[in-house]
Structures are given as C-alpha cells and as structure tokens.
mmCIF file of C-alpha atoms in Angstrom:
data_model
loop_
_atom_site.group_PDB
_atom_site.id
_atom_site.type_symbol
_atom_site.label_atom_id
_atom_site.label_comp_id
_atom_site.label_asym_id
_atom_site.label_seq_id
_atom_site.Cartn_x
_atom_site.Cartn_y
_atom_site.Cartn_z
ATOM 1 C CA MET A 1 -13.333 -0.139 -23.429
ATOM 2 C CA ALA A 2 -11.060 -1.793 -26.015
ATOM 3 C CA SER A 3 -8.589 1.076 -25.934
ATOM 4 C CA ALA A 4 -8.553 0.958 -22.130
ATOM 5 C CA LEU A 5 -7.818 -2.788 -22.274
ATOM 6 C CA VAL A 6 -4.968 -2.286 -24.763
ATOM 7 C CA ALA A 7 -3.563 0.474 -22.577
ATOM 8 C CA LYS A 8 -3.703 -1.765 -19.528
ATOM 9 C CA MET A 9 -1.985 -4.611 -21.375
ATOM 10 C CA GLY A 10 0.693 -2.222 -22.507
ATOM 11 C CA LEU A 11 1.177 -1.002 -18.930
ATOM 12 C CA ASN A 12 1.530 -4.561 -17.642
ATOM 13 C CA SER A 13 4.056 -5.345 -20.365
ATOM 14 C CA LEU A 14 6.006 -2.225 -19.473
ATOM 15 C CA ARG A 15 6.020 -3.174 -15.778
ATOM 16 C CA ARG A 16 7.415 -6.607 -16.607
ATOM 17 C CA LYS A 17 10.141 -5.039 -18.693
ATOM 18 C CA GLN A 18 10.992 -2.623 -15.897
ATOM 19 C CA ALA A 19 11.007 -5.327 -13.216
ATOM 20 C CA LYS A 20 14.532 -6.108 -12.083
ATOM 21 C CA ASN A 21 13.649 -8.918 -9.722
ATOM 22 C CA PHE A 22 11.384 -11.944 -9.493
ATOM 23 C CA ASN A 23 10.463 -14.176 -6.560
ATOM 24 C CA VAL A 24 11.261 -17.898 -6.323
ATOM 25 C CA ARG A 25 10.123 -20.509 -3.852
ATOM 26 C CA ILE A 26 12.602 -23.348 -3.434
ATOM 27 C CA THR A 27 11.124 -26.516 -2.027
ATOM 28 C CA THR A 28 13.650 -28.919 -0.432
ATOM 29 C CA MET A 29 12.783 -32.222 1.200
ATOM 30 C CA ASP A 30 13.229 -30.470 4.553
ATOM 31 C CA ALA A 31 11.726 -26.963 4.178
ATOM 32 C CA ASP A 32 10.650 -24.188 1.799
ATOM 33 C CA MET A 33 12.720 -21.047 1.153
ATOM 34 C CA GLU A 34 11.919 -17.902 -0.801
ATOM 35 C CA PHE A 35 14.389 -15.669 -2.616
ATOM 36 C CA SER A 36 14.278 -12.461 -4.609
ATOM 37 C CA CYS A 37 16.307 -12.967 -7.805
ATOM 38 C CA GLU A 38 17.559 -10.669 -10.515
ATOM 39 C CA VAL A 39 15.946 -11.173 -13.931
ATOM 40 C CA LYS A 40 19.370 -11.662 -15.490
ATOM 41 C CA TRP A 41 20.217 -14.587 -13.224
ATOM 42 C CA LYS A 42 21.051 -17.924 -14.786
ATOM 43 C CA GLY A 43 20.216 -21.234 -13.155
ATOM 44 C CA LYS A 44 23.661 -21.418 -11.584
ATOM 45 C CA ASP A 45 23.294 -18.015 -9.911
ATOM 46 C CA LEU A 46 20.158 -19.189 -8.105
ATOM 47 C CA PHE A 47 21.633 -22.622 -7.437
ATOM 48 C CA ASP A 48 24.728 -21.162 -5.796
ATOM 49 C CA LEU A 49 22.541 -18.911 -3.604
ATOM 50 C CA VAL A 50 20.394 -21.836 -2.434
ATOM 51 C CA CYS A 51 23.441 -24.027 -1.712
ATOM 52 C CA ARG A 52 24.972 -21.248 0.361
ATOM 53 C CA ALA A 53 21.695 -20.872 2.298
ATOM 54 C CA LEU A 54 21.695 -24.615 2.980
ATOM 55 C CA GLY A 55 25.371 -24.694 3.866
ATOM 56 C CA LEU A 56 25.750 -27.349 1.187
ATOM 57 C CA ARG A 57 29.167 -27.963 -0.364
ATOM 58 C CA GLU A 58 28.468 -31.307 -2.059
ATOM 59 C CA THR A 59 26.482 -29.530 -4.706
ATOM 60 C CA TRP A 60 27.164 -31.826 -7.629
ATOM 61 C CA PHE A 61 24.445 -34.308 -6.629
ATOM 62 C CA PHE A 62 21.597 -31.799 -6.857
ATOM 63 C CA GLY A 63 19.561 -29.658 -9.233
ATOM 64 C CA PHE A 64 16.270 -27.796 -9.630
ATOM 65 C CA GLN A 65 13.306 -29.796 -10.889
ATOM 66 C CA TYR A 66 10.018 -28.243 -11.993
ATOM 67 C CA ASP A 67 6.664 -29.414 -13.376
ATOM 68 C CA VAL A 68 5.777 -28.641 -16.951
ATOM 69 C CA LYS A 69 2.912 -29.975 -19.087
ATOM 70 C CA GLU A 70 2.314 -33.269 -17.273
ATOM 71 C CA THR A 71 6.011 -34.082 -16.939
ATOM 72 C CA VAL A 72 9.068 -32.727 -15.187
ATOM 73 C CA ALA A 73 12.180 -30.933 -16.328
ATOM 74 C CA TRP A 74 15.467 -29.733 -14.826
ATOM 75 C CA ILE A 75 16.683 -26.167 -14.774
ATOM 76 C CA LYS A 76 19.649 -25.607 -17.101
ATOM 77 C CA MET A 77 22.409 -23.990 -15.105
ATOM 78 C CA ASP A 78 23.919 -22.062 -18.037
ATOM 79 C CA LYS A 79 20.618 -20.484 -19.136
ATOM 80 C CA LYS A 80 18.577 -17.657 -17.610
ATOM 81 C CA VAL A 81 15.898 -18.960 -15.266
ATOM 82 C CA LEU A 82 13.160 -16.858 -16.888
ATOM 83 C CA ASP A 83 14.140 -18.031 -20.383
ATOM 84 C CA GLN A 84 13.227 -21.606 -19.448
ATOM 85 C CA ASP A 85 9.802 -23.297 -19.420
ATOM 86 C CA VAL A 86 9.061 -22.436 -15.793
ATOM 87 C CA SER A 87 5.727 -20.950 -14.766
ATOM 88 C CA LYS A 88 6.014 -17.180 -14.807
ATOM 89 C CA GLU A 89 3.526 -16.847 -11.943
ATOM 90 C CA GLU A 90 5.340 -15.683 -8.871
ATOM 91 C CA PRO A 91 6.688 -17.049 -6.720
ATOM 92 C CA ILE A 92 8.134 -19.463 -9.268
ATOM 93 C CA THR A 93 8.327 -22.877 -7.553
ATOM 94 C CA LEU A 94 11.364 -25.103 -8.054
ATOM 95 C CA ASN A 95 12.123 -28.375 -6.283
ATOM 96 C CA PHE A 96 15.671 -28.821 -4.983
ATOM 97 C CA LEU A 97 16.297 -32.555 -5.519
ATOM 98 C CA ALA A 98 19.073 -35.073 -6.045
ATOM 99 C CA LYS A 99 19.784 -35.796 -9.729
ATOM 100 C CA PHE A 100 22.551 -38.272 -8.995
ATOM 101 C CA TYR A 101 22.789 -40.927 -6.326
ATOM 102 C CA PRO A 102 25.978 -42.099 -4.556
ATOM 103 C CA GLU A 103 26.927 -45.721 -5.092
ATOM 104 C CA ASN A 104 28.503 -45.768 -1.621
ATOM 105 C CA ALA A 105 26.787 -43.268 0.653
ATOM 106 C CA GLU A 106 29.202 -43.785 3.564
ATOM 107 C CA GLU A 107 32.263 -42.976 1.440
ATOM 108 C CA GLU A 108 30.806 -40.327 -0.885
ATOM 109 C CA LEU A 109 28.581 -38.252 1.434
ATOM 110 C CA VAL A 110 30.646 -36.118 3.784
ATOM 111 C CA GLN A 111 28.274 -33.430 5.025
ATOM 112 C CA ASP A 112 25.362 -34.186 7.352
ATOM 113 C CA VAL A 113 23.109 -31.842 5.339
ATOM 114 C CA THR A 114 23.771 -33.831 2.138
ATOM 115 C CA GLN A 115 23.080 -37.124 3.897
ATOM 116 C CA HIS A 116 19.878 -35.716 5.431
ATOM 117 C CA LEU A 117 18.522 -34.483 2.082
ATOM 118 C CA PHE A 118 19.218 -37.882 0.473
ATOM 119 C CA PHE A 119 17.605 -39.690 3.380
ATOM 120 C CA LEU A 120 14.428 -37.622 3.119
ATOM 121 C CA GLN A 121 14.222 -37.992 -0.676
ATOM 122 C CA ILE A 122 14.692 -41.767 -0.655
ATOM 123 C CA LEU A 123 12.161 -42.024 2.163
ATOM 124 C CA GLU A 124 9.580 -40.628 -0.292
ATOM 125 C CA GLU A 125 10.548 -42.835 -3.240
ATOM 126 C CA GLU A 126 9.272 -46.218 -4.368
ATOM 127 C CA ILE A 127 12.047 -48.726 -3.784
ATOM 128 C CA TYR A 128 11.423 -52.421 -3.887
ATOM 129 C CA CYS A 129 12.734 -54.363 -0.897
ATOM 130 C CA PRO A 130 11.849 -57.632 0.859
ATOM 131 C CA PRO A 131 9.674 -57.420 4.009
ATOM 132 C CA GLU A 132 12.617 -57.875 6.428
ATOM 133 C CA ALA A 133 14.507 -54.987 4.870
ATOM 134 C CA SER A 134 11.333 -52.894 4.840
ATOM 135 C CA VAL A 135 10.933 -53.327 8.620
ATOM 136 C CA LEU A 136 14.619 -52.516 9.211
ATOM 137 C CA LEU A 137 14.402 -49.392 7.035
ATOM 138 C CA ALA A 138 11.275 -48.351 8.901
ATOM 139 C CA SER A 139 12.982 -48.787 12.250
ATOM 140 C CA TYR A 140 15.931 -46.576 11.224
ATOM 141 C CA ALA A 141 13.487 -43.944 9.941
ATOM 142 C CA VAL A 142 11.735 -44.011 13.314
ATOM 143 C CA GLN A 143 15.055 -43.716 15.164
ATOM 144 C CA ALA A 144 16.002 -40.718 12.991
ATOM 145 C CA LYS A 145 12.697 -39.003 13.743
ATOM 146 C CA TYR A 146 11.996 -39.887 17.381
ATOM 147 C CA GLY A 147 15.415 -40.616 18.886
ATOM 148 C CA ASP A 148 15.909 -43.421 21.398
ATOM 149 C CA TYR A 149 13.013 -45.688 22.173
ATOM 150 C CA ASP A 150 11.274 -44.976 25.493
ATOM 151 C CA PRO A 151 8.397 -47.318 26.368
ATOM 152 C CA ASN A 152 6.879 -44.604 28.581
ATOM 153 C CA VAL A 153 6.709 -42.206 25.640
ATOM 154 C CA HIS A 154 6.456 -44.432 22.592
ATOM 155 C CA LYS A 155 3.370 -46.363 23.552
ATOM 156 C CA PRO A 156 1.355 -48.673 21.256
ATOM 157 C CA GLY A 157 -0.217 -46.639 18.495
ATOM 158 C CA PHE A 158 2.485 -43.967 18.308
ATOM 159 C CA LEU A 159 3.249 -44.985 14.726
ATOM 160 C CA ALA A 160 -0.411 -45.158 13.656
ATOM 161 C CA GLN A 161 -0.181 -42.050 11.446
ATOM 162 C CA GLU A 162 3.215 -42.933 9.929
ATOM 163 C CA GLU A 163 3.452 -44.459 6.439
ATOM 164 C CA LEU A 164 6.580 -46.552 6.961
ATOM 165 C CA LEU A 165 6.005 -49.644 4.863
ATOM 166 C CA PRO A 166 5.269 -50.092 1.151
ATOM 167 C CA LYS A 167 1.687 -51.175 0.520
ATOM 168 C CA ARG A 168 3.035 -54.088 -1.518
ATOM 169 C CA VAL A 169 4.754 -55.439 1.610
ATOM 170 C CA ILE A 170 1.692 -54.890 3.805
ATOM 171 C CA ASN A 171 -0.519 -56.726 1.324
ATOM 172 C CA LEU A 172 1.761 -59.795 1.295
ATOM 173 C CA TYR A 173 0.858 -60.770 4.854
ATOM 174 C CA GLN A 174 -2.298 -61.070 6.904
ATOM 175 C CA MET A 175 -1.032 -58.779 9.606
ATOM 176 C CA THR A 176 -2.791 -55.891 11.299
ATOM 177 C CA ALA A 177 -1.295 -52.404 11.586
ATOM 178 C CA GLU A 178 -0.705 -53.129 15.280
ATOM 179 C CA MET A 179 1.316 -56.246 14.433
ATOM 180 C CA TRP A 180 3.450 -54.343 11.969
ATOM 181 C CA GLU A 181 4.040 -51.602 14.521
ATOM 182 C CA GLU A 182 5.124 -54.196 17.076
ATOM 183 C CA ARG A 183 7.713 -55.612 14.679
ATOM 184 C CA ILE A 184 9.038 -52.177 13.754
ATOM 185 C CA THR A 185 9.160 -51.070 17.394
ATOM 186 C CA ALA A 186 11.073 -54.203 18.466
ATOM 187 C CA CYS A 187 13.688 -53.405 15.827
ATOM 188 C CA TYR A 188 13.641 -49.701 16.675
ATOM 189 C CA ALA A 189 14.399 -50.434 20.336
ATOM 190 C CA GLU A 190 17.698 -52.076 19.293
ATOM 191 C CA HIS A 191 18.977 -48.815 17.823
ATOM 192 C CA ARG A 192 19.341 -47.113 21.210
ATOM 193 C CA GLY A 193 22.259 -44.679 21.272
ATOM 194 C CA ARG A 194 22.280 -43.950 17.529
ATOM 195 C CA THR A 195 22.121 -40.280 16.598
ATOM 196 C CA ARG A 196 19.849 -39.017 13.840
ATOM 197 C CA GLU A 197 22.876 -38.904 11.514
ATOM 198 C CA ASP A 198 23.855 -42.480 12.348
ATOM 199 C CA ALA A 199 20.318 -43.742 11.776
ATOM 200 C CA GLU A 200 20.046 -41.934 8.429
ATOM 201 C CA MET A 201 23.356 -43.324 7.234
ATOM 202 C CA GLU A 202 22.346 -46.876 8.186
ATOM 203 C CA TYR A 203 19.128 -46.318 6.218
ATOM 204 C CA LEU A 204 21.067 -45.127 3.160
ATOM 205 C CA LYS A 205 23.503 -48.063 3.357
ATOM 206 C CA ILE A 206 20.571 -50.500 3.152
ATOM 207 C CA ALA A 207 18.706 -48.534 0.466
ATOM 208 C CA GLN A 208 21.714 -48.241 -1.862
ATOM 209 C CA ASP A 209 21.855 -52.031 -2.308
ATOM 210 C CA LEU A 210 18.174 -52.380 -3.191
ATOM 211 C CA GLU A 211 16.545 -52.718 -6.560
ATOM 212 C CA MET A 212 15.164 -49.429 -8.004
ATOM 213 C CA TYR A 213 17.618 -47.326 -5.985
ATOM 214 C CA GLY A 214 18.646 -44.228 -7.909
ATOM 215 C CA ILE A 215 16.828 -45.210 -11.086
ATOM 216 C CA ASN A 216 14.952 -42.655 -13.208
ATOM 217 C CA TYR A 217 12.110 -44.297 -15.146
ATOM 218 C CA PHE A 218 10.656 -42.998 -18.402
ATOM 219 C CA PRO A 219 7.761 -44.349 -20.511
ATOM 220 C CA ILE A 220 8.995 -45.270 -24.001
ATOM 221 C CA ARG A 221 8.058 -47.361 -27.037
ATOM 222 C CA ASN A 222 10.274 -49.549 -29.148
ATOM 223 C CA LYS A 223 10.185 -49.474 -32.955
ATOM 224 C CA LYS A 224 7.369 -52.056 -32.913
ATOM 225 C CA GLY A 225 5.207 -49.692 -30.807
ATOM 226 C CA THR A 226 5.446 -51.792 -27.634
ATOM 227 C CA ASP A 227 5.143 -49.802 -24.403
ATOM 228 C CA LEU A 228 8.216 -50.118 -22.206
ATOM 229 C CA LEU A 229 10.098 -48.310 -19.469
ATOM 230 C CA LEU A 230 13.618 -46.892 -19.780
ATOM 231 C CA GLY A 231 15.587 -46.937 -16.558
ATOM 232 C CA VAL A 232 18.641 -44.699 -16.213
ATOM 233 C CA ASP A 233 21.037 -45.096 -13.292
ATOM 234 C CA ALA A 234 24.736 -45.096 -12.331
ATOM 235 C CA LEU A 235 25.277 -48.468 -14.009
ATOM 236 C CA GLY A 236 23.759 -47.698 -17.383
ATOM 237 C CA LEU A 237 20.486 -47.933 -19.335
ATOM 238 C CA HIS A 238 17.876 -50.618 -18.670
ATOM 239 C CA ILE A 239 14.727 -51.633 -20.497
ATOM 240 C CA TYR A 240 11.720 -52.857 -18.451
ATOM 241 C CA ASP A 241 8.197 -54.090 -18.937
ATOM 242 C CA PRO A 242 5.845 -51.442 -17.471
ATOM 243 C CA ASP A 243 4.531 -53.899 -14.877
ATOM 244 C CA ASN A 244 7.954 -55.037 -13.722
ATOM 245 C CA LYS A 245 10.426 -52.366 -12.581
ATOM 246 C CA LEU A 246 12.682 -54.926 -10.890
ATOM 247 C CA THR A 247 14.032 -57.149 -13.643
ATOM 248 C CA PRO A 248 15.150 -55.450 -16.861
ATOM 249 C CA LYS A 249 14.502 -57.152 -20.175
ATOM 250 C CA CYS A 250 17.927 -55.960 -21.262
ATOM 251 C CA SER A 251 20.657 -53.621 -19.995
ATOM 252 C CA PHE A 252 23.364 -51.474 -21.574
ATOM 253 C CA PRO A 253 26.204 -50.669 -19.125
ATOM 254 C CA TRP A 254 27.725 -47.244 -19.730
ATOM 255 C CA ASN A 255 31.160 -48.706 -20.525
ATOM 256 C CA GLU A 256 29.619 -50.961 -23.186
ATOM 257 C CA ILE A 257 27.781 -48.199 -25.044
ATOM 258 C CA ARG A 258 29.531 -46.848 -28.119
ATOM 259 C CA ASN A 259 27.077 -44.078 -28.911
ATOM 260 C CA ILE A 260 23.597 -42.748 -28.111
ATOM 261 C CA SER A 261 22.030 -40.765 -30.919
ATOM 262 C CA TYR A 262 18.774 -38.860 -31.213
ATOM 263 C CA SER A 263 17.023 -37.774 -34.379
ATOM 264 C CA ASP A 264 13.447 -37.470 -35.623
ATOM 265 C CA ARG A 265 12.160 -38.142 -32.088
ATOM 266 C CA GLU A 266 13.947 -41.487 -31.979
ATOM 267 C CA PHE A 267 16.841 -42.611 -29.766
ATOM 268 C CA ALA A 268 19.327 -45.251 -30.822
ATOM 269 C CA ILE A 269 21.607 -47.041 -28.319
ATOM 270 C CA LYS A 270 24.624 -48.398 -30.167
ATOM 271 C CA PRO A 271 26.655 -50.984 -28.193
ATOM 272 C CA LEU A 272 30.440 -51.277 -28.511
ATOM 273 C CA ASP A 273 29.940 -54.855 -29.666
ATOM 274 C CA LYS A 274 28.902 -54.336 -33.275
ATOM 275 C CA LYS A 275 27.347 -57.825 -33.302
ATOM 276 C CA THR A 276 24.750 -56.616 -30.771
ATOM 277 C CA ASP A 277 21.647 -55.077 -32.256
ATOM 278 C CA VAL A 278 21.096 -51.352 -32.027
ATOM 279 C CA PHE A 279 18.160 -50.622 -29.698
ATOM 280 C CA LYS A 280 15.802 -47.883 -30.923
ATOM 281 C CA PHE A 281 13.036 -46.255 -28.909
ATOM 282 C CA ASN A 282 11.003 -43.056 -28.593
ATOM 283 C CA SER A 283 8.370 -41.351 -26.505
ATOM 284 C CA SER A 284 5.137 -39.938 -27.849
ATOM 285 C CA LYS A 285 5.828 -36.740 -25.899
ATOM 286 C CA LEU A 286 8.565 -34.445 -27.146
ATOM 287 C CA ARG A 287 9.170 -33.147 -23.629
ATOM 288 C CA VAL A 288 9.818 -36.651 -22.341
ATOM 289 C CA ASN A 289 12.303 -37.169 -25.171
ATOM 290 C CA LYS A 290 14.106 -34.000 -24.166
ATOM 291 C CA LEU A 291 14.129 -35.017 -20.517
ATOM 292 C CA VAL A 292 15.463 -38.486 -21.338
ATOM 293 C CA SER A 293 18.191 -36.916 -23.442
ATOM 294 C CA THR A 294 19.156 -34.494 -20.668
ATOM 295 C CA VAL A 295 19.218 -37.175 -17.953
ATOM 296 C CA MET A 296 21.276 -39.606 -20.076
ATOM 297 C CA LYS A 297 23.812 -36.950 -21.008
ATOM 298 C CA THR A 298 24.179 -35.603 -17.470
ATOM 299 C CA LYS A 299 24.383 -39.082 -15.893
ATOM 300 C CA HIS A 300 27.039 -40.144 -18.377
ATOM 301 C CA TYR A 301 28.975 -36.886 -18.011
ATOM 302 C CA PHE A 302 28.758 -37.002 -14.215
ATOM 303 C CA LEU A 303 30.070 -40.560 -14.030
ATOM 304 C CA PHE A 304 32.788 -40.345 -16.648
#
C-alpha cells in the first residue's frame, strides 16, 4: 500500500513537471474569462493577453489581485505566475481590478471599456457621500443599467431588488424603501437621453470628488501599539482611526515625503521637513506589510 502511494505521488509529480499549460479564470467586474497559459508565462504575459481580449489599451490603471491567507496580493508582472503565492488549484482565479484611480476621469479615461470597468468597481466600493449625492449617484447607476425612464415599464417596485444606497444613508432617515425609490426615480427621469457611457461618466465625475475615493486602507499599529488605519491614495499617505475613515489624524503628501523605509517589520515615513517627527508603524501580519510596501511603491512610481 505504502509503495503504491509513493508511486502515485511520484506519478503526479511527474505529470506536473510535464505539464506545459495551466488554466486561469480571470474575473473582471463585468464577466469571467478563462485562458490556457504556458507554465513559463510571467504576470505580464497573462496581463497582455487579458487586455487584448478586453480590447483595453489604458492598461496602466489595472492589475491582477488574488486572495491569500486572509488578505490580498497583486500579481508581480515580472515574475512567473506559478512562482507566486497563488492557489495552484486549477483554474487559478485572479481578479482583474483597478490599482490606480484617475484624479479626473473625464480627462484621463479615453476608452469606454476603461470607463465601464471603473464605474462597475466603484459601484461595489464603500465611498462616503452625503444623502443628496447618494441619490444622484443611484440615479445615474439606474440610467446606465435601464436606459431612459419609461413610466409604463419602470413601475413602482422596479428597484426593490437593487442595492443602490449605502446603509449608513438609509439609516439616517425614517424613510421607507418606497420613499427612497421615489426620490431616485424622480432624479432618474431627468437623465432622459443620456447613453450608458454618459451616465457612467457622470457617476465617476461625482465619485472622484468624494471622500474615500481611490483610497486603499490597511490595518496598522503605531509604535505605541495603537490600532490605526493607513490610507494610500493619489495624494499621499493618511493615518486614520479605525472607526473614522473620513478624517485623517495626519497626512503625508507624496511631495512632502523624503523617504519611506522598511526594516524589521516596521515602516518609517520620513518627511522632507526634518522638524516633523518620523512616523513609524507596522502590521502584525507580514503579508500585510508586504502588500503595504508594494502599494506604496507602485502608487508613488505611477504618480511620479
């Protein structure tokens, strides 16, 4: 029995060595795609293939994200896919997502496919906005999905299954779901004539000016052991209380940072102004530290 098991394990190992291809499932915000890839492929080989399949030319905003040990990571483009910490169970699942957000969507996003992917991703994210803006965003999302309002088609209750408003906004007011739908529908009716692309762009133009837009949050601790959140975005690095993602305790704009160092699981943000204290922090999880390091480096490189 033991010898048979060893022989079987050896056979499986041999098969893996002989395999020249592996299967990958790419999940975008719009659809899933599957590809057969060569074992020698690096992240960029697969990335280029996916971008061609999508007809995407504005590739620099995007990357492959995957789940690993209760956190997430990004595929390194210059390293073989199979040499990274991805699950080896086929098909290997990777999420095609935006890593970087445009500061001005109307000027920076040229292709409709790029705009559509951003719209769908932001639609899924938690972004703080006042109730009026929430209703307006919801109305543009409805226009993008359903087209022009038609009272004969879009009757009361047609939005009953849609999750269009943040629960925080809903909980602020003593309004029924029907009352919220009525407000959204009234706004939606005013968008007559707008194409899906127009509605999505209007949505992005509102979203880009809101708090929490384009911010990556990471759980960290300062040198005193206090739990905090690190926010990384196009403007710089921000430190938040865990229960308040809107107002940072302090911020470090990219152009005011002299150096960011990492050693012994500890980060140090050194401002250009030498009179300003160095801010040190860490995460209890090594993988989070690595992810923070990668995001900070790529954000800074992308912007400068």
